[in-house]
Coordinates of C-alpha atoms in Angstrom, one line a residue:
Chain B
X1 CA 118.5 92.3 63.5
X2 CA 120.3 93.1 66.7
X3 CA 117.4 94.2 68.8
X4 CA 115.3 91.2 69.6
X5 CA 111.9 92.5 69.8
X6 CA 109.9 89.6 70.9
X7 CA 106.5 90.2 69.5
X8 CA 103.9 87.9 70.7
X9 CA 100.3 87.4 69.9
X10 CA 98.9 89.2 73.0
X11 CA 95.8 87.4 74.0
X12 CA 94.3 89.9 76.3
X13 CA 91.2 87.7 76.9
X14 CA 93.6 85.5 78.8
X15 CA 94.1 88.2 81.3
X16 CA 90.5 89.1 81.5
X17 CA 89.6 85.5 82.4
X18 CA 88.2 85.1 85.9
X19 CA 91.1 83.9 88.0
X20 CA 90.1 82.2 91.2
X21 CA 93.1 80.0 91.7
X22 CA 94.8 79.9 95.1
X23 CA 97.4 82.7 95.3
X24 CA 99.7 80.3 97.1
X25 CA 99.7 77.7 94.4
X26 CA 102.2 77.2 91.7
X27 CA 99.4 77.0 89.2
X28 CA 98.6 80.7 89.9
X29 CA 102.1 81.5 88.7
X30 CA 101.5 79.8 85.4
X31 CA 100.4 82.9 83.6
X32 CA 101.6 85.2 80.7
X33 CA 102.8 88.1 82.8
X34 CA 104.8 86.1 85.3
X35 CA 106.3 84.1 82.5
X36 CA 107.2 87.2 80.5
X37 CA 109.1 88.7 83.4
X38 CA 110.7 85.4 84.3
X39 CA 111.9 84.6 80.7
X40 CA 113.0 88.2 80.1
X41 CA 115.2 88.0 83.3
X42 CA 116.6 84.7 82.3
X43 CA 117.4 85.8 78.7
X44 CA 119.3 88.9 79.9
X45 CA 121.3 86.9 82.4
X46 CA 122.6 84.1 80.1
X47 CA 125.9 84.4 78.2
X48 CA 125.2 81.7 75.6
X49 CA 123.3 82.7 72.4
X50 CA 121.5 79.3 72.3
X51 CA 120.1 79.7 75.8
X52 CA 119.2 83.3 75.1
X53 CA 117.2 82.2 72.0
X54 CA 115.5 79.5 74.1
X55 CA 114.2 82.0 76.7
X56 CA 113.4 84.5 73.9
X57 CA 111.3 81.8 72.3
X58 CA 109.4 81.2 75.6
X59 CA 108.9 85.0 76.1
X60 CA 107.6 85.0 72.6
X61 CA 104.6 83.0 73.8
X62 CA 103.6 85.2 76.6
X63 CA 102.1 88.2 74.8
X64 CA 105.0 90.6 75.4
X65 CA 108.2 91.6 73.7
X66 CA 111.5 92.8 75.2
X67 CA 114.3 95.2 74.1
X68 CA 117.1 92.7 74.5
X69 CA 120.3 92.0 72.7
X70 CA 121.7 88.6 72.0
X71 CA 125.0 87.9 73.8
X72 CA 128.0 88.8 71.6
X73 CA 125.9 91.1 69.4
X74 CA 126.4 94.9 69.5
X75 CA 123.8 96.6 71.5
X76 CA 121.8 98.9 69.2
X77 CA 121.2 102.5 70.2
X78 CA 117.5 103.3 70.1
X79 CA 117.8 106.8 71.6
X80 CA 117.5 108.6 68.3
X81 CA 114.3 106.8 67.4
X82 CA 112.9 107.4 70.9
X83 CA 113.7 111.1 70.7
X84 CA 112.1 111.4 67.3
X85 CA 108.9 109.6 68.1
X86 CA 108.7 107.9 71.5
X87 CA 105.0 106.9 71.1
X88 CA 105.6 105.6 67.6
X89 CA 108.7 103.6 68.8
X90 CA 106.9 101.7 71.5
X91 CA 103.6 101.3 69.7
X92 CA 105.4 99.8 66.7
X93 CA 106.3 96.9 69.1
X94 CA 103.2 95.0 69.9
X95 CA 101.2 98.1 70.8
X96 CA 103.5 99.0 73.5
X97 CA 103.7 95.7 75.4
X98 CA 107.4 96.2 75.5
X99 CA 109.8 95.5 78.3
X100 CA 113.0 97.5 78.4
X101 CA 116.5 95.9 78.5
X102 CA 116.2 95.7 82.3
X103 CA 112.9 93.8 81.9
X104 CA 111.0 96.8 83.5
X105 CA 107.4 97.3 82.7
X106 CA 104.7 98.7 85.0
X107 CA 101.7 99.4 82.8
X108 CA 99.6 96.6 84.1
X109 CA 95.8 96.3 84.3
X110 CA 94.2 95.0 87.5
X111 CA 93.8 91.5 86.0
X112 CA 97.5 91.5 85.1
X113 CA 98.7 92.8 88.5
X114 CA 96.7 90.0 90.0
X115 CA 99.0 87.6 88.2
X116 CA 102.4 89.0 89.0
X117 CA 104.6 87.0 91.3
X118 CA 104.8 90.0 93.6
X119 CA 101.1 90.4 94.0
X120 CA 100.5 86.6 94.3
X121 CA 103.1 86.6 97.1
X122 CA 101.2 89.4 98.8
X123 CA 97.9 87.5 98.3
X124 CA 99.4 84.3 99.7
X125 CA 100.9 86.0 102.8
X126 CA 97.7 87.9 103.4
X127 CA 95.6 84.7 103.2
X128 CA 97.8 83.0 105.8
X129 CA 97.9 86.0 108.1
X130 CA 94.1 86.4 107.9
X131 CA 93.6 82.8 108.8
X132 CA 95.9 83.1 111.8
X133 CA 94.1 86.3 112.9
X134 CA 90.7 84.7 112.6
X135 CA 91.9 81.6 114.3
X136 CA 93.0 83.6 117.3
X137 CA 89.6 85.3 117.6
X138 CA 87.4 82.2 117.0
X139 CA 86.4 82.0 120.6
X140 CA 84.5 85.3 120.2
X141 CA 81.9 83.7 117.9
X142 CA 78.5 82.8 119.3
X143 CA 77.8 79.1 119.6
X144 CA 75.9 77.5 116.8
X145 CA 77.7 79.3 114.0
X146 CA 79.3 77.3 111.3
X147 CA 83.1 77.7 110.7
X148 CA 82.4 79.8 107.6
X149 CA 79.8 82.0 109.4
X150 CA 82.2 82.6 112.2
X151 CA 84.9 83.6 109.8
X152 CA 82.5 86.1 108.1
X153 CA 81.3 87.5 111.4
X154 CA 85.0 88.1 112.4
X155 CA 85.8 89.6 109.0
X156 CA 83.0 92.1 109.6
X157 CA 84.0 92.8 113.1
X158 CA 87.7 93.2 112.3
X159 CA 87.6 94.6 108.8
X160 CA 90.0 97.4 109.6
X161 CA 92.5 95.2 111.4
X162 CA 92.5 92.7 108.6
X163 CA 92.9 95.4 106.0
X164 CA 95.8 96.8 107.9
X165 CA 97.4 93.3 107.7
X166 CA 97.3 93.5 103.9
X167 CA 98.6 97.0 103.8
X168 CA 101.5 96.0 106.1
X169 CA 102.4 93.1 103.7
X170 CA 102.2 95.2 100.5
X171 CA 103.6 98.5 101.7
X172 CA 107.0 97.2 102.9
X173 CA 109.5 99.5 104.5
X174 CA 111.8 99.0 101.4
X175 CA 109.1 100.0 99.0
X176 CA 108.0 102.9 101.1
X177 CA 111.6 104.0 101.4
X178 CA 112.2 104.0 97.6
X179 CA 109.0 105.9 97.0
X180 CA 109.6 108.5 99.7
X181 CA 113.1 109.0 98.5
X182 CA 111.9 109.6 94.9
X183 CA 109.0 111.8 96.0
X184 CA 111.1 114.0 98.2
X185 CA 113.8 114.5 95.5
X186 CA 111.1 115.6 93.1
X187 CA 109.4 117.9 95.7
X188 CA 112.7 119.6 96.7
X189 CA 113.7 120.1 93.1
X190 CA 110.2 121.5 92.3
X191 CA 110.5 124.0 95.2
X192 CA 113.9 125.0 94.0
X193 CA 112.7 125.5 90.4
X194 CA 109.6 127.5 91.5
X195 CA 111.7 129.9 93.6
X196 CA 113.9 130.6 90.5
X197 CA 111.1 130.5 88.0
X198 CA 110.8 133.1 85.2
X199 CA 107.4 131.6 84.1
X200 CA 105.3 132.0 87.3
X201 CA 104.0 135.5 88.0
X202 CA 105.7 137.1 91.0
X203 CA 102.3 137.8 92.5
X204 CA 101.2 134.2 92.5
X205 CA 104.6 132.6 93.3
X206 CA 104.3 132.5 97.1
X207 CA 100.9 130.8 96.9
X208 CA 102.1 128.2 94.3
X209 CA 105.2 127.5 96.3
X210 CA 103.3 126.9 99.4
X211 CA 100.9 124.5 97.7
X212 CA 103.9 122.3 96.6
X213 CA 105.5 122.6 100.0
X214 CA 102.3 121.4 101.6
X215 CA 101.8 118.4 99.4
X216 CA 102.7 115.1 101.1
X217 CA 102.7 111.5 100.2
X218 CA 100.2 109.3 102.0
X219 CA 102.7 106.6 103.1
X220 CA 102.1 104.3 105.0
X221 CA 98.6 104.8 103.6
X222 CA 96.0 106.2 105.9
X223 CA 93.5 107.8 103.5
X224 CA 94.3 106.0 100.3
X225 CA 91.1 104.6 98.7
X226 CA 92.9 101.9 96.8
X227 CA 95.3 100.6 99.5
X228 CA 93.4 97.3 99.8
X229 CA 92.3 94.9 97.1
X230 CA 88.6 95.0 96.2
X231 CA 86.8 91.9 94.9
X232 CA 87.3 93.2 91.3
X233 CA 91.1 93.3 91.6
X234 CA 93.8 95.7 92.7
X235 CA 94.1 99.3 91.4
X236 CA 97.5 100.1 89.9
X237 CA 97.7 103.9 89.8
X238 CA 99.1 106.8 91.8
X239 CA 97.1 110.0 92.0
X240 CA 96.9 113.5 93.5
X241 CA 93.8 113.8 95.7
X242 CA 92.3 117.3 95.5
X243 CA 90.4 116.6 98.8
X244 CA 93.4 116.2 101.1
X245 CA 96.1 117.6 98.7
X246 CA 98.2 114.5 99.0
X247 CA 99.7 112.0 96.6
X248 CA 98.4 108.4 97.0
X249 CA 99.7 105.1 95.8
X250 CA 97.5 102.1 95.2
X251 CA 98.4 98.6 96.3
X252 CA 98.9 97.4 92.7
X253 CA 101.5 100.1 92.0
X254 CA 103.2 99.3 95.3
X255 CA 103.3 95.6 94.5
X256 CA 104.9 96.1 91.1
X257 CA 107.3 98.8 92.2
X258 CA 110.3 96.4 91.6
X259 CA 109.4 96.5 87.9
X260 CA 109.3 100.3 87.7
X261 CA 112.1 102.3 86.2
X262 CA 113.4 105.2 88.3
X263 CA 113.1 107.8 85.4
X264 CA 109.4 106.8 85.0
X265 CA 108.8 106.9 88.7
X266 CA 110.4 110.4 89.1
X267 CA 108.4 111.6 86.1
X268 CA 105.2 110.2 87.7
X269 CA 105.8 112.2 90.9
X270 CA 106.6 115.3 88.9
X271 CA 103.2 114.9 87.2
X272 CA 101.2 114.3 90.4
X273 CA 102.9 117.1 92.3
X274 CA 102.0 119.4 89.4
X275 CA 98.3 118.7 90.0
X276 CA 98.6 120.6 93.3
X277 CA 99.2 123.8 91.2
X278 CA 97.5 123.0 87.9
X279 CA 95.2 125.7 86.5
X280 CA 92.1 123.6 87.3
X281 CA 93.1 122.9 90.9
X282 CA 93.8 126.6 91.4
X283 CA 90.5 127.7 89.9
X284 CA 88.7 125.4 92.2
X285 CA 90.7 126.5 95.2
X286 CA 90.0 130.2 94.4
X287 CA 86.4 130.2 93.1
X288 CA 86.2 134.0 93.2
X289 CA 89.2 134.2 90.8
X290 CA 88.8 131.2 88.4
X291 CA 91.3 132.7 85.9
X292 CA 94.1 132.6 88.5
X293 CA 95.5 129.3 87.1
X294 CA 95.8 130.7 83.6
X295 CA 97.1 134.1 84.6
X296 CA 99.8 132.7 86.9
X297 CA 101.6 130.9 84.1
X298 CA 102.0 133.7 81.5
X299 CA 101.2 132.3 78.1
X300 CA 101.9 128.7 78.9
X301 CA 98.3 127.6 78.8
X302 CA 97.7 128.9 75.3
X303 CA 101.0 127.5 74.2
X304 CA 100.3 124.0 75.5
X305 CA 96.8 124.0 73.9
X306 CA 98.3 125.1 70.6
X307 CA 95.3 127.0 69.3
X308 CA 94.5 130.6 68.5
X309 CA 92.8 133.3 70.6
X310 CA 93.5 134.5 74.1
X311 CA 92.9 131.1 75.6
X312 CA 94.4 129.1 72.8
X313 CA 91.2 127.1 72.3
X314 CA 90.4 128.1 68.7
X315 CA 91.4 125.1 66.5
X316 CA 93.5 123.8 69.4
X317 CA 95.5 120.6 69.4
X318 CA 94.7 120.0 73.1
X319 CA 91.0 120.1 73.6
X320 CA 88.9 122.7 75.5
X321 CA 85.4 122.5 76.9
X322 CA 82.5 123.4 74.6
X323 CA 79.4 125.4 75.5
X324 CA 77.2 122.4 74.5
X325 CA 79.3 120.1 76.7
X326 CA 78.9 122.4 79.7
X327 CA 75.2 122.6 79.2
X328 CA 74.9 118.8 79.0
X329 CA 77.0 118.4 82.1
X330 CA 74.7 120.8 84.1
X331 CA 71.6 119.0 82.8
X332 CA 73.2 115.7 83.9
X333 CA 73.9 117.2 87.3
X334 CA 70.3 118.4 87.7
X335 CA 69.0 114.9 86.8
X336 CA 70.8 113.5 89.8
X337 CA 69.1 115.9 92.2
X338 CA 66.1 114.4 93.9
X339 CA 65.1 117.8 95.2
X340 CA 64.6 119.2 91.7
X341 CA 61.4 118.5 89.9
X342 CA 60.8 117.9 86.2
X343 CA 63.1 119.5 83.5
X344 CA 60.4 122.0 82.6
X345 CA 60.1 123.3 86.1
X346 CA 61.5 126.7 87.1
X347 CA 63.8 125.4 89.9
X348 CA 65.3 122.8 87.5
X349 CA 65.9 125.5 84.8
X350 CA 67.4 127.9 87.3
X351 CA 69.7 125.2 88.6
X352 CA 71.0 124.5 85.1
X353 CA 71.3 128.2 84.3
X354 CA 73.3 128.9 87.4
X355 CA 75.4 125.8 86.9
X356 CA 76.3 126.8 83.3
X357 CA 77.2 130.3 84.4
X358 CA 79.6 129.1 87.1
X359 CA 81.0 126.1 85.1
X360 CA 81.9 128.3 82.1
X361 CA 84.3 130.1 84.3
X362 CA 86.2 126.8 84.9
X363 CA 87.6 126.4 81.4
X364 CA 90.7 124.9 82.9
X365 CA 88.7 122.0 84.3
X366 CA 87.2 119.1 82.3
X367 CA 83.5 119.7 82.1
X368 CA 81.2 117.6 79.9
X369 CA 78.6 114.9 80.2
X370 CA 80.1 111.7 81.6
X371 CA 80.4 108.6 79.4
X372 CA 78.4 106.0 81.1
X373 CA 80.2 103.3 79.2
X374 CA 83.6 104.4 80.3
X375 CA 85.6 101.3 81.3
X376 CA 86.7 102.7 84.6
X377 CA 88.8 99.9 85.8
X378 CA 91.0 99.8 82.8
X379 CA 94.1 102.1 82.5
X380 CA 93.8 102.0 78.7
X381 CA 90.1 103.1 78.8
X382 CA 89.1 106.5 77.6
X383 CA 86.0 108.7 77.2
X384 CA 84.7 108.0 73.7
X385 CA 81.5 109.9 73.3
X386 CA 80.1 113.3 73.9
X387 CA 81.6 116.8 73.5
X388 CA 85.2 117.6 73.6
X389 CA 86.5 118.2 77.2
X390 CA 89.3 120.3 78.6
X391 CA 92.6 118.4 78.7
X392 CA 94.5 121.3 80.1
X393 CA 95.2 120.0 83.7
X394 CA 96.7 116.8 82.4
X395 CA 99.0 118.4 79.8
X396 CA 100.0 121.1 82.3
X397 CA 101.1 118.3 84.8
X398 CA 102.8 116.3 82.0
X399 CA 104.8 119.4 81.0
X400 CA 105.8 120.8 84.4
X401 CA 106.5 117.2 85.6
X402 CA 108.9 116.8 82.7
X403 CA 110.6 120.1 83.5
X404 CA 111.3 119.0 87.0
X405 CA 112.2 115.4 86.1
X406 CA 114.6 116.8 83.5
X407 CA 116.7 118.6 86.1
X408 CA 116.9 115.4 88.3
X409 CA 117.9 113.2 85.3
X410 CA 120.5 115.7 84.3
X411 CA 121.9 115.7 87.8
X412 CA 122.1 111.9 87.7
X413 CA 123.8 111.9 84.3
X414 CA 126.4 114.4 85.5
X415 CA 127.0 112.3 88.6
X416 CA 127.6 109.3 86.4
X417 CA 124.6 107.5 87.7
X418 CA 122.7 107.3 84.4
X419 CA 124.4 106.0 81.3
X420 CA 123.1 106.5 77.8
X421 CA 121.7 102.9 77.9
X422 CA 120.0 103.7 81.2
X423 CA 118.3 106.7 79.6
X424 CA 117.1 104.5 76.7
X425 CA 115.6 102.2 79.2
X426 CA 114.1 105.1 81.1
X427 CA 112.5 106.6 78.0
X428 CA 111.3 103.2 76.9
X429 CA 109.7 102.5 80.3
X430 CA 108.1 106.0 80.4
X431 CA 106.8 105.7 76.8
X432 CA 105.3 102.3 77.3
X433 CA 103.7 103.5 80.5
X434 CA 102.1 106.5 78.7
X435 CA 101.3 104.7 75.4
X436 CA 98.9 102.4 77.2
X437 CA 97.1 105.1 79.1
X438 CA 93.7 106.3 78.1
X439 CA 93.7 105.1 74.5
X440 CA 96.5 102.6 73.9
X441 CA 98.4 103.7 70.8
X442 CA 95.4 105.6 69.2
X443 CA 96.2 107.8 66.3
X444 CA 93.8 110.7 66.9
X445 CA 93.0 112.8 70.0
X446 CA 90.1 111.5 72.1
X447 CA 87.2 112.9 74.1
X448 CA 88.9 112.0 77.3
X449 CA 90.2 114.4 79.9
X450 CA 93.7 112.9 79.2
X451 CA 94.9 113.6 75.6
X452 CA 95.8 110.7 73.4
X453 CA 99.2 109.2 74.4
X454 CA 100.9 110.4 71.1
X455 CA 100.1 114.0 72.1
X456 CA 101.2 113.6 75.7
X457 CA 104.5 111.9 74.8
X458 CA 105.5 113.6 71.6
X459 CA 104.0 117.0 72.0
X460 CA 104.0 117.7 75.8
X461 CA 106.7 115.6 77.4
X462 CA 109.1 115.9 74.6
X463 CA 108.1 119.6 74.2
X464 CA 110.0 120.2 77.4
X465 CA 113.5 121.3 76.3
X466 CA 114.8 120.6 79.8
X467 CA 113.5 117.0 79.6
X468 CA 114.8 116.4 76.1
X469 CA 118.2 117.6 76.9
X470 CA 118.4 115.4 80.1
X471 CA 117.6 112.3 78.0
X472 CA 120.1 113.3 75.3
X473 CA 117.7 114.2 72.5
X474 CA 119.7 116.7 70.5
X475 CA 117.5 117.4 67.4
X476 CA 114.7 119.4 68.9
X477 CA 111.1 118.3 69.6
X478 CA 109.5 115.5 67.6
X479 CA 108.0 116.6 64.3
X480 CA 105.1 114.1 64.3
X481 CA 101.5 115.4 63.9
X482 CA 100.5 117.7 66.8
X483 CA 104.0 117.8 68.2
X484 CA 106.9 120.2 67.6
X485 CA 105.8 122.3 70.6
X486 CA 108.0 125.1 71.9
X487 CA 106.8 126.6 75.1
X488 CA 108.6 128.5 77.9
X489 CA 110.1 126.3 80.6
X490 CA 109.4 126.4 84.3
Chain X
X1 CA 63.4 61.9 124.7
X2 CA 64.8 62.0 121.2
X3 CA 61.5 63.3 119.8
X4 CA 61.3 66.0 122.5
X5 CA 64.8 67.2 121.5
X6 CA 63.7 67.3 117.9
X7 CA 60.6 69.3 118.7
X8 CA 62.7 71.7 120.9
X9 CA 65.2 72.2 118.1
X10 CA 62.5 72.8 115.4
X11 CA 60.7 75.3 117.7
X12 CA 63.9 77.1 118.4
X13 CA 64.5 77.5 114.7
X14 CA 61.0 78.7 114.1
X15 CA 61.2 81.2 116.9
X16 CA 64.8 82.4 116.2
X17 CA 64.7 82.6 112.4
X18 CA 62.1 85.3 112.1
X19 CA 63.8 87.4 114.6
X20 CA 67.2 87.2 112.8
X21 CA 65.6 87.6 109.4
X22 CA 63.5 90.6 110.5
X23 CA 66.5 92.5 111.6
X24 CA 68.2 92.0 108.3
X25 CA 65.1 92.2 106.1
X26 CA 64.0 95.6 107.3
X27 CA 66.7 97.2 105.2
X28 CA 66.2 94.9 102.1
X29 CA 66.4 95.2 99.2
X30 CA 69.5 97.4 99.7
X31 CA 71.4 99.2 97.0
X32 CA 74.4 101.5 97.4
X33 CA 76.2 103.3 94.6
X34 CA 79.5 105.1 95.3
X35 CA 81.5 107.0 92.8
X36 CA 85.1 107.5 93.7
X37 CA 86.4 110.5 91.7
X38 CA 90.1 109.9 92.4
X39 CA 89.8 106.4 90.9
X40 CA 87.1 107.3 88.3
X41 CA 85.3 104.2 89.5
X42 CA 81.7 103.5 90.3
X43 CA 80.9 100.7 92.8
X44 CA 77.4 99.3 93.2
X45 CA 76.5 97.0 96.1
X46 CA 73.2 95.2 96.2
X47 CA 71.7 93.0 98.8
X48 CA 68.7 90.9 97.9
X49 CA 66.8 88.1 99.6
X50 CA 66.9 84.8 97.9
X51 CA 64.2 82.1 97.9
X52 CA 66.5 80.0 100.1
X53 CA 66.2 82.6 102.9
X54 CA 69.8 83.6 102.3
X55 CA 70.9 87.1 101.2
X56 CA 72.9 87.5 98.1
X57 CA 75.5 90.3 98.1
X58 CA 76.5 91.5 94.7
X59 CA 79.4 93.9 94.2
X60 CA 79.7 95.5 90.8
X61 CA 82.4 97.7 89.3
X62 CA 81.9 99.1 85.8
X63 CA 84.3 98.1 83.0
X64 CA 84.0 98.6 79.3
X65 CA 80.3 99.1 79.4
X66 CA 79.8 95.7 81.0
X67 CA 79.3 95.0 84.7
X68 CA 82.1 93.2 86.4
X69 CA 80.4 91.4 89.3
X70 CA 81.4 89.5 92.3
X71 CA 78.5 87.7 94.1
X72 CA 78.1 85.5 97.2
X73 CA 75.3 84.3 99.3
X74 CA 75.3 84.8 103.1
X75 CA 73.0 83.6 105.9
X76 CA 70.8 86.2 107.6
X77 CA 73.0 86.1 110.7
X78 CA 75.9 87.5 108.7
X79 CA 73.8 90.2 107.2
X80 CA 72.6 91.2 110.6
X81 CA 76.2 91.6 111.7
X82 CA 76.9 93.7 108.6
X83 CA 73.9 96.0 109.2
X84 CA 75.1 96.6 112.7
X85 CA 77.8 98.7 111.1
X86 CA 75.2 101.0 109.7
X87 CA 72.7 100.9 112.5
X88 CA 75.1 101.5 115.4
X89 CA 75.7 105.1 114.4
X90 CA 72.4 106.8 115.0
X91 CA 73.6 110.3 115.9
X92 CA 71.4 112.1 118.4
X93 CA 72.2 115.5 116.8
X94 CA 71.6 115.3 113.1
X95 CA 71.3 119.1 112.7
X96 CA 75.1 119.4 113.1
X97 CA 75.6 117.3 110.0
X98 CA 74.8 120.2 107.6
X99 CA 78.2 121.6 108.4
X100 CA 79.9 118.3 108.6
X101 CA 82.1 117.6 105.5
X102 CA 81.7 113.9 106.1
X103 CA 78.0 114.2 105.5
X104 CA 78.0 114.5 101.8
X105 CA 74.8 114.8 99.9
X106 CA 75.9 114.8 96.3
X107 CA 76.2 112.6 93.2
X108 CA 79.0 110.5 94.7
X109 CA 76.6 108.5 96.9
X110 CA 73.3 106.9 96.1
X111 CA 71.6 104.8 98.7
X112 CA 68.3 103.0 98.6
X113 CA 67.0 100.5 101.1
X114 CA 63.8 99.0 102.2
X115 CA 60.7 100.6 100.7
X116 CA 62.1 104.1 100.7
X117 CA 64.7 105.9 98.6
X118 CA 66.5 108.4 100.6
X119 CA 69.9 110.0 100.8
X120 CA 72.6 109.2 103.3
X121 CA 72.4 112.1 105.8
X122 CA 68.6 112.2 105.9
X123 CA 68.8 108.6 107.1
X124 CA 71.2 109.5 109.8
X125 CA 74.0 107.4 108.3
X126 CA 77.2 109.2 107.9
X127 CA 79.5 108.5 104.9
X128 CA 82.3 107.3 107.1
X129 CA 80.0 104.6 108.4
X130 CA 79.0 103.7 104.9
X131 CA 82.7 103.4 104.0
X132 CA 83.2 100.9 106.8
X133 CA 80.2 99.0 105.7
X134 CA 81.5 98.9 102.1
X135 CA 85.0 97.8 103.3
X136 CA 83.4 94.9 105.2
X137 CA 81.5 93.8 102.1
X138 CA 84.7 94.1 100.0
X139 CA 86.5 91.9 102.4
X140 CA 83.7 89.3 102.6
X141 CA 83.6 88.9 98.8
X142 CA 87.3 88.5 98.2
X143 CA 88.5 85.2 97.0

């Protein structure tokens, strides 16, 4: 077998274990994720087959596998398999814990990011810098305080200054430069595509264009809620914030940027920028015209959902809200209100009635009772109980993000910057990233506002003809269950 | 002389401790819940007085139906400093808050302290101040 897929018995409980070792110690670096990256890098660098096998064997014990080829062996071409079923391809390899041939992999949970060399280095530098900062202010402490008490008092007094130290260490000019470059490329391409779009209604086009033009990236972070590390570990995501209309990057994502593939990064920004104009965001921005987000994109919404009826919700593949779900969400909302009395009171019932009326207009937004057991800190977590919930805004962003990313990838291919092997690596990185999100490698759609990964990858992302062609997929969309989508491009 | 010094120290402790403790204790037990939609994350911060006289801060984030907790005990003097962040912001014009977007009364924030259960703005504590308070607690509890 030419492709060495190093499949390891992933012991996730190892990652979940409480890690309180000193970030500056060598012991902290004795962990599966650091070893996986380290041995993958060594294996790809050696020219002797024996040495290669030795590192592969070590990698084998970390919980991850890698798409590497033994020196002297012919490199296999996995593109056709990736094109036919990207989710299936990566999930067949240790549930997607698969590093590509450049040892890139960014789908890391907080406990795993905590263990990466990059994050440990940030933690170690931060610890030293904090000690220096506190030492220089020690004379401000009242007499009689212990050293520990003085430290705590200064941490309270100078929280903002100390947090800024951590941000400065993690958000380096190099990392910010790479991110801004990728973000601006995506944004400019997006603007160009909207201007020439045959999909977007002419009436709404100026408004949609201006929303993309006004979306910025919050770097260096000023209003990013996850730019520092809370006691429970770093966040790893990037997200579009509907409050300030900007894209934000968490400290964990920044720390692991060196392991991120450029195609995956570009696609991520395409997705996040799309949230600025997704049907739900538009419905919320124009409450007097909640249908605006559906009308603006012709029949795209129905096509993405894949069901019958005007809205595409009947027997749809991508889920919509249900009446029962909206009712439950409004009752839940009412239960949080201290000013409303018991459920049988008139004011309570009026609140629920009005809520149901207004929320039913927002079919593009996910509305249902929340899952109190949702594991919120875990990327792979997903809503498991309750009624089906609208998944439109996520699939819309996946699709339009793919349309824009496709153009940029094609440009890079034409300019000779991306070889076929680079595209295999890009697709592998993107697929492993998605396969682990909100239901790692599940085989049925879920009750989460994000559809199951097999639908996002195989139906929506690979449903973009523009994206498929840029990668080099020549046999049409995947034919796996729920896939084979053919919608109009941007 | 040695005995007099001892008595002086003990008296000082007796006089000073209640003053320090009272400042911190008036807001105890304290419980803050904050839902961050962008992160889909709920944080719960609780401060409770221990038999030792110290105050335990517990910081909880929800994961997989189980609570992921970080806890640490602090002396009243630290808690006093912490509460200064909340108490130093009494705004003389609370009526203007109704139009202030920073003054959110919704499901994102739940706050209980002392013997009463009230919401943030009715207690004259603005959300930006609570965020600073939360940030200090997060820093204090880090490894």
